[in-house]
């Protein structure tokens, strides 16, 4: 007996002919270079793509719905699962949005530690991008090299918060912990070595014939297209728009550090690759400066890690353990949650992938009334609809690689 | 008496509310306090009706009529240099006023300013698509349709984007429970095993924190294993833990040189 609604077995990636000789190729959702769970339906004339239809949602967990049913602090670990390659950036974006909503000023040392975490996350994300994209193209050595360096950074993060992938290392109002003793020294040792490492990658790739053929003049995103599709981050900067939120709308301490924003007007895969490499150098440059800032805070005895706002933020542990009122406050904040003022904010931050925005609509309750996550990868996936036609099948892999999409963030 | 739970909003509710608590407001500034925003607002006001406008957290919020949305965004894009539509979505106010609030978050890179254009539509009304102005609205509007069921006129491909095509219900509505509705509970069972298997498999439990101590099938009873389907009495004998390495569990035979045939000739 056949049942109408039953899932029938089918063969994945089957190709079939139609009358007009057009083939439809099903790419993913389990393709190793689909970077997670991307399904692409590609219409082909010979090997050329005439129409591309990205299908997403295989990793949809309904984070916006979950946010409406969680108190603000409860939602923090959930943000880790968005861009899980650089999870502190998501933590930070959410924390900053809530801080702007309640109008909170974060202590200096917390800001410095957050800057460290953000830039380490950027390095981790870019190294991961380099590794996986090179692997997709076939450069196995670069993958091994880049993962080795990423491992050092993961160890640093592990020293700080105990987690390697899902950090939850930032709290609304500050950071939970001070840096461990050896952190700055370890980080400096890593950064001193990093230029050599980046040079190794470039020696392997920059003049590599295969790499250049797969990258140059492939996947050209024009400036108009990038703007119209809401592209941000390296995708936008590779298309000739010098827009980095860290520079243009500085948050945290980015106005105090000196760094350059690499831009290219080529818009192709190679331009994006160059921008990722250059941004790694700039991140290292920022990290040196922030390390100095951290040592200054020690000198100036700025020891606070969390903002003082008894209505929203629990007091330090020592107060909770010794003072009755702090304990009561802490109890209320943990069991009921903070109640931010009525209003709405949209706060963008420059995550490694692009503009990560949190729109929060608060009605004064302990749960957000509406929380919209603006994840950059969502539109970087959407642009494939317009970008892929005219390219050949192997280009699909390199284009998906350089868009740097992470599906935790696309599907949320 | 049982507490009344409203059916039009089934999201988590604060279990303690102080009747006399007045929520503070995020400060709103007058638009005239910022020159750039004031000029932008004048340009919009010259052609369209503006219901309300203010600045909140450094961004201007402009309420317009829903019928003007495409024209206003066209004006803002082409004449006021807001070249990017960062984000757009809806907010469900059906329980309060029977309306959806739709917001368009725009960015001007030249002016380094962000504005939010908002409008209200009724529960069963449609909104016009801005996809012709910003390609990014293609996917945003699809997501909005998928999550709220808001129809978008003139959209090139208004299909669900995150949920499966044959899904029923709109997950971000306030009437939609967090753990899913009746349809969601049976969706995968019907899809994979067929409707006739419902009695055998049972509905999908989406509450991940739920633990049934009498369930011998879904819960690993480490050290007290019982055959599948056994009724748990609580007096099960303790089964000693055993590991394959110690020869306790038979899964894979260890490599034994004595019993094996070793091939040395590749071309055999």
PDB file of N, CA, C and O in Angstrom, chain A residues 132-179:
ATOM      1  N   UNK A 132      39.279  26.062   5.603  1.00  0.00           N
ATOM      2  CA  UNK A 132      38.234  25.301   4.920  1.00  0.00           C
ATOM      3  C   UNK A 132      38.184  25.655   3.435  1.00  0.00           C
ATOM      4  O   UNK A 132      37.985  24.782   2.601  1.00  0.00           O
ATOM      5  N   UNK A 133      38.372  26.920   3.113  1.00  0.00           N
ATOM      6  CA  UNK A 133      38.304  27.292   1.704  1.00  0.00           C
ATOM      7  C   UNK A 133      39.460  26.671   0.945  1.00  0.00           C
ATOM      8  O   UNK A 133      39.284  26.138  -0.152  1.00  0.00           O
ATOM      9  N   UNK A 134      40.663  26.718   1.548  1.00  0.00           N
ATOM     10  CA  UNK A 134      41.812  26.112   0.887  1.00  0.00           C
ATOM     11  C   UNK A 134      41.581  24.617   0.712  1.00  0.00           C
ATOM     12  O   UNK A 134      41.907  24.041  -0.322  1.00  0.00           O
ATOM     13  N   UNK A 135      40.978  24.009   1.707  1.00  0.00           N
ATOM     14  CA  UNK A 135      40.701  22.570   1.608  1.00  0.00           C
ATOM     15  C   UNK A 135      39.715  22.282   0.486  1.00  0.00           C
ATOM     16  O   UNK A 135      39.864  21.327  -0.259  1.00  0.00           O
ATOM     17  N   UNK A 136      38.691  23.142   0.360  1.00  0.00           N
ATOM     18  CA  UNK A 136      37.716  22.969  -0.718  1.00  0.00           C
ATOM     19  C   UNK A 136      38.397  23.051  -2.075  1.00  0.00           C
ATOM     20  O   UNK A 136      38.032  22.344  -3.008  1.00  0.00           O
ATOM     21  N   UNK A 137      39.353  23.948  -2.191  1.00  0.00           N
ATOM     22  CA  UNK A 137      40.048  24.118  -3.475  1.00  0.00           C
ATOM     23  C   UNK A 137      41.064  22.993  -3.660  1.00  0.00           C
ATOM     24  O   UNK A 137      41.477  22.711  -4.770  1.00  0.00           O
ATOM     25  N   UNK A 138      41.502  22.390  -2.566  1.00  0.00           N
ATOM     26  CA  UNK A 138      42.402  21.269  -2.672  1.00  0.00           C
ATOM     27  C   UNK A 138      43.752  21.490  -2.017  1.00  0.00           C
ATOM     28  O   UNK A 138      44.647  20.673  -2.159  1.00  0.00           O
ATOM     29  N   UNK A 139      43.915  22.593  -1.304  1.00  0.00           N
ATOM     30  CA  UNK A 139      45.206  22.880  -0.678  1.00  0.00           C
ATOM     31  C   UNK A 139      45.202  22.361   0.757  1.00  0.00           C
ATOM     32  O   UNK A 139      44.902  23.077   1.705  1.00  0.00           O
ATOM     33  N   UNK A 140      45.540  21.114   0.902  1.00  0.00           N
ATOM     34  CA  UNK A 140      45.458  20.445   2.196  1.00  0.00           C
ATOM     35  C   UNK A 140      46.465  21.011   3.200  1.00  0.00           C
ATOM     36  O   UNK A 140      46.167  21.119   4.388  1.00  0.00           O
ATOM     37  N   UNK A 141      47.637  21.396   2.723  1.00  0.00           N
ATOM     38  CA  UNK A 141      48.676  21.883   3.632  1.00  0.00           C
ATOM     39  C   UNK A 141      48.217  23.136   4.368  1.00  0.00           C
ATOM     40  O   UNK A 141      48.417  23.270   5.570  1.00  0.00           O
ATOM     41  N   UNK A 142      47.590  24.037   3.610  1.00  0.00           N
ATOM     42  CA  UNK A 142      47.137  25.280   4.230  1.00  0.00           C
ATOM     43  C   UNK A 142      46.119  24.974   5.323  1.00  0.00           C
ATOM     44  O   UNK A 142      46.123  25.592   6.387  1.00  0.00           O
ATOM     45  N   UNK A 143      45.278  23.994   5.045  1.00  0.00           N
ATOM     46  CA  UNK A 143      44.284  23.590   6.042  1.00  0.00           C
ATOM     47  C   UNK A 143      44.972  23.168   7.344  1.00  0.00           C
ATOM     48  O   UNK A 143      44.620  23.625   8.427  1.00  0.00           O
ATOM     49  N   UNK A 144      46.002  22.332   7.205  1.00  0.00           N
ATOM     50  CA  UNK A 144      46.685  21.842   8.412  1.00  0.00           C
ATOM     51  C   UNK A 144      47.392  22.985   9.140  1.00  0.00           C
ATOM     52  O   UNK A 144      47.328  23.096  10.359  1.00  0.00           O
ATOM     53  N   UNK A 145      48.041  23.849   8.366  1.00  0.00           N
ATOM     54  CA  UNK A 145      48.752  24.982   8.977  1.00  0.00           C
ATOM     55  C   UNK A 145      47.777  25.894   9.719  1.00  0.00           C
ATOM     56  O   UNK A 145      47.988  26.250  10.875  1.00  0.00           O
ATOM     57  N   UNK A 146      46.706  26.279   9.032  1.00  0.00           N
ATOM     58  CA  UNK A 146      45.785  27.247   9.620  1.00  0.00           C
ATOM     59  C   UNK A 146      45.077  26.659  10.840  1.00  0.00           C
ATOM     60  O   UNK A 146      44.828  27.363  11.824  1.00  0.00           O
ATOM     61  N   UNK A 147      44.784  25.368  10.804  1.00  0.00           N
ATOM     62  CA  UNK A 147      44.142  24.762  11.964  1.00  0.00           C
ATOM     63  C   UNK A 147      45.084  24.687  13.141  1.00  0.00           C
ATOM     64  O   UNK A 147      44.648  24.754  14.293  1.00  0.00           O
ATOM     65  N   UNK A 148      46.385  24.551  12.865  1.00  0.00           N
ATOM     66  CA  UNK A 148      47.353  24.545  13.957  1.00  0.00           C
ATOM     67  C   UNK A 148      47.324  25.881  14.683  1.00  0.00           C
ATOM     68  O   UNK A 148      47.226  25.936  15.909  1.00  0.00           O
ATOM     69  N   UNK A 149      47.340  26.981  13.916  1.00  0.00           N
ATOM     70  CA  UNK A 149      47.320  28.305  14.545  1.00  0.00           C
ATOM     71  C   UNK A 149      46.001  28.543  15.278  1.00  0.00           C
ATOM     72  O   UNK A 149      45.970  29.145  16.348  1.00  0.00           O
ATOM     73  N   UNK A 150      44.913  28.076  14.663  1.00  0.00           N
ATOM     74  CA  UNK A 150      43.607  28.262  15.291  1.00  0.00           C
ATOM     75  C   UNK A 150      43.572  27.518  16.634  1.00  0.00           C
ATOM     76  O   UNK A 150      42.942  27.974  17.593  1.00  0.00           O
ATOM     77  N   UNK A 151      44.275  26.386  16.679  1.00  0.00           N
ATOM     78  CA  UNK A 151      44.319  25.598  17.900  1.00  0.00           C
ATOM     79  C   UNK A 151      44.937  26.417  19.050  1.00  0.00           C
ATOM     80  O   UNK A 151      44.445  26.377  20.174  1.00  0.00           O
ATOM     81  N   UNK A 152      46.010  27.168  18.744  1.00  0.00           N
ATOM     82  CA  UNK A 152      46.620  28.015  19.777  1.00  0.00           C
ATOM     83  C   UNK A 152      45.599  29.019  20.310  1.00  0.00           C
ATOM     84  O   UNK A 152      45.516  29.274  21.518  1.00  0.00           O
ATOM     85  N   UNK A 153      44.837  29.601  19.382  1.00  0.00           N
ATOM     86  CA  UNK A 153      43.854  30.603  19.806  1.00  0.00           C
ATOM     87  C   UNK A 153      42.755  29.953  20.633  1.00  0.00           C
ATOM     88  O   UNK A 153      42.281  30.521  21.617  1.00  0.00           O
ATOM     89  N   UNK A 154      42.353  28.756  20.230  1.00  0.00           N
ATOM     90  CA  UNK A 154      41.324  28.054  21.004  1.00  0.00           C
ATOM     91  C   UNK A 154      41.841  27.757  22.409  1.00  0.00           C
ATOM     92  O   UNK A 154      41.085  27.831  23.382  1.00  0.00           O
ATOM     93  N   UNK A 155      43.135  27.428  22.496  1.00  0.00           N
ATOM     94  CA  UNK A 155      43.714  27.183  23.822  1.00  0.00           C
ATOM     95  C   UNK A 155      43.684  28.449  24.667  1.00  0.00           C
ATOM     96  O   UNK A 155      43.419  28.403  25.866  1.00  0.00           O
ATOM     97  N   UNK A 156      43.962  29.590  24.009  1.00  0.00           N
ATOM     98  CA  UNK A 156      43.897  30.867  24.729  1.00  0.00           C
ATOM     99  C   UNK A 156      42.499  31.084  25.285  1.00  0.00           C
ATOM    100  O   UNK A 156      42.317  31.424  26.455  1.00  0.00           O
ATOM    101  N   UNK A 157      41.510  30.908  24.414  1.00  0.00           N
ATOM    102  CA  UNK A 157      40.116  31.100  24.834  1.00  0.00           C
ATOM    103  C   UNK A 157      39.772  30.101  25.943  1.00  0.00           C
ATOM    104  O   UNK A 157      39.079  30.431  26.911  1.00  0.00           O
ATOM    105  N   UNK A 158      40.292  28.889  25.801  1.00  0.00           N
ATOM    106  CA  UNK A 158      40.006  27.873  26.815  1.00  0.00           C
ATOM    107  C   UNK A 158      40.602  28.285  28.155  1.00  0.00           C
ATOM    108  O   UNK A 158      39.991  28.097  29.206  1.00  0.00           O
ATOM    109  N   UNK A 159      41.801  28.870  28.102  1.00  0.00           N
ATOM    110  CA  UNK A 159      42.401  29.386  29.331  1.00  0.00           C
ATOM    111  C   UNK A 159      41.506  30.425  29.976  1.00  0.00           C
ATOM    112  O   UNK A 159      41.409  30.514  31.195  1.00  0.00           O
ATOM    113  N   UNK A 160      40.854  31.222  29.133  1.00  0.00           N
ATOM    114  CA  UNK A 160      40.045  32.299  29.688  1.00  0.00           C
ATOM    115  C   UNK A 160      38.724  31.784  30.249  1.00  0.00           C
ATOM    116  O   UNK A 160      38.389  32.046  31.396  1.00  0.00           O
ATOM    117  N   UNK A 161      37.958  31.057  29.418  1.00  0.00           N
ATOM    118  CA  UNK A 161      36.589  30.743  29.848  1.00  0.00           C
ATOM    119  C   UNK A 161      36.313  29.250  29.967  1.00  0.00           C
ATOM    120  O   UNK A 161      35.222  28.866  30.375  1.00  0.00           O
ATOM    121  N   UNK A 162      37.270  28.409  29.609  1.00  0.00           N
ATOM    122  CA  UNK A 162      37.050  26.980  29.765  1.00  0.00           C
ATOM    123  C   UNK A 162      36.417  26.317  28.574  1.00  0.00           C
ATOM    124  O   UNK A 162      36.393  25.102  28.487  1.00  0.00           O
ATOM    125  N   UNK A 163      35.879  27.101  27.643  1.00  0.00           N
ATOM    126  CA  UNK A 163      35.243  26.507  26.474  1.00  0.00           C
ATOM    127  C   UNK A 163      36.070  26.830  25.242  1.00  0.00           C
ATOM    128  O   UNK A 163      36.806  27.808  25.209  1.00  0.00           O
ATOM    129  N   UNK A 164      35.946  25.983  24.236  1.00  0.00           N
ATOM    130  CA  UNK A 164      36.714  26.212  23.026  1.00  0.00           C
ATOM    131  C   UNK A 164      35.857  26.735  21.885  1.00  0.00           C
ATOM    132  O   UNK A 164      36.297  27.559  21.109  1.00  0.00           O
ATOM    133  N   UNK A 165      34.638  26.266  21.807  1.00  0.00           N
ATOM    134  CA  UNK A 165      33.811  26.633  20.659  1.00  0.00           C
ATOM    135  C   UNK A 165      32.665  27.555  21.065  1.00  0.00           C
ATOM    136  O   UNK A 165      32.481  28.605  20.487  1.00  0.00           O
ATOM    137  N   UNK A 166      31.906  27.163  22.048  1.00  0.00           N
ATOM    138  CA  UNK A 166      30.776  27.977  22.484  1.00  0.00           C
ATOM    139  C   UNK A 166      31.171  28.663  23.781  1.00  0.00           C
ATOM    140  O   UNK A 166      31.021  28.113  24.850  1.00  0.00           O
ATOM    141  N   UNK A 167      31.684  29.881  23.647  1.00  0.00           N
ATOM    142  CA  UNK A 167      32.387  30.499  24.769  1.00  0.00           C
ATOM    143  C   UNK A 167      31.456  31.034  25.858  1.00  0.00           C
ATOM    144  O   UNK A 167      31.720  30.873  27.020  1.00  0.00           O
ATOM    145  N   UNK A 168      30.375  31.722  25.441  1.00  0.00           N
ATOM    146  CA  UNK A 168      29.534  32.444  26.404  1.00  0.00           C
ATOM    147  C   UNK A 168      30.406  33.242  27.357  1.00  0.00           C
ATOM    148  O   UNK A 168      30.200  33.254  28.558  1.00  0.00           O
ATOM    149  N   UNK A 169      31.407  33.917  26.807  1.00  0.00           N
ATOM    150  CA  UNK A 169      32.444  34.540  27.625  1.00  0.00           C
ATOM    151  C   UNK A 169      32.129  35.985  27.967  1.00  0.00           C
ATOM    152  O   UNK A 169      32.932  36.636  28.624  1.00  0.00           O
ATOM    153  N   UNK A 170      30.991  36.499  27.520  1.00  0.00           N
ATOM    154  CA  UNK A 170      30.666  37.901  27.771  1.00  0.00           C
ATOM    155  C   UNK A 170      29.316  37.958  28.454  1.00  0.00           C
ATOM    156  O   UNK A 170      28.424  37.169  28.148  1.00  0.00           O
ATOM    157  N   UNK A 171      29.197  38.853  29.418  1.00  0.00           N
ATOM    158  CA  UNK A 171      27.926  39.008  30.130  1.00  0.00           C
ATOM    159  C   UNK A 171      27.341  40.372  29.814  1.00  0.00           C
ATOM    160  O   UNK A 171      28.076  41.291  29.451  1.00  0.00           O
ATOM    161  N   UNK A 172      26.040  40.491  29.986  1.00  0.00           N
ATOM    162  CA  UNK A 172      25.420  41.800  29.862  1.00  0.00           C
ATOM    163  C   UNK A 172      25.966  42.652  31.002  1.00  0.00           C
ATOM    164  O   UNK A 172      25.795  42.302  32.166  1.00  0.00           O
ATOM    165  N   UNK A 173      26.656  43.729  30.670  1.00  0.00           N
ATOM    166  CA  UNK A 173      27.223  44.596  31.691  1.00  0.00           C
ATOM    167  C   UNK A 173      28.708  44.403  31.919  1.00  0.00           C
ATOM    168  O   UNK A 173      29.283  45.089  32.751  1.00  0.00           O
ATOM    169  N   UNK A 174      29.346  43.492  31.214  1.00  0.00           N
ATOM    170  CA  UNK A 174      30.786  43.328  31.393  1.00  0.00           C
ATOM    171  C   UNK A 174      31.253  41.952  31.002  1.00  0.00           C
ATOM    172  O   UNK A 174      30.754  41.354  30.061  1.00  0.00           O
ATOM    173  N   UNK A 175      32.250  41.464  31.718  1.00  0.00           N
ATOM    174  CA  UNK A 175      32.740  40.095  31.511  1.00  0.00           C
ATOM    175  C   UNK A 175      32.765  39.392  32.863  1.00  0.00           C
ATOM    176  O   UNK A 175      32.901  40.049  33.892  1.00  0.00           O
ATOM    177  N   UNK A 176      32.623  38.062  32.877  1.00  0.00           N
ATOM    178  CA  UNK A 176      32.529  37.364  34.157  1.00  0.00           C
ATOM    179  C   UNK A 176      33.867  37.204  34.876  1.00  0.00           C
ATOM    180  O   UNK A 176      33.902  37.086  36.090  1.00  0.00           O
ATOM    181  N   UNK A 177      34.963  37.181  34.123  1.00  0.00           N
ATOM    182  CA  UNK A 177      36.251  36.832  34.720  1.00  0.00           C
ATOM    183  C   UNK A 177      37.333  37.784  34.273  1.00  0.00           C
ATOM    184  O   UNK A 177      37.256  38.353  33.185  1.00  0.00           O
ATOM    185  N   UNK A 178      38.372  37.870  35.086  1.00  0.00           N
ATOM    186  CA  UNK A 178      39.569  38.570  34.652  1.00  0.00           C
ATOM    187  C   UNK A 178      40.427  37.590  33.846  1.00  0.00           C
ATOM    188  O   UNK A 178      40.233  36.379  33.899  1.00  0.00           O
ATOM    189  N   UNK A 179      41.387  38.127  33.108  1.00  0.00           N
ATOM    190  CA  UNK A 179      42.260  37.250  32.327  1.00  0.00           C
ATOM    191  C   UNK A 179      43.135  36.437  33.266  1.00  0.00           C
ATOM    192  O   UNK A 179      43.573  36.939  34.299  1.00  0.00           O
TER     193      UNK A 179
END
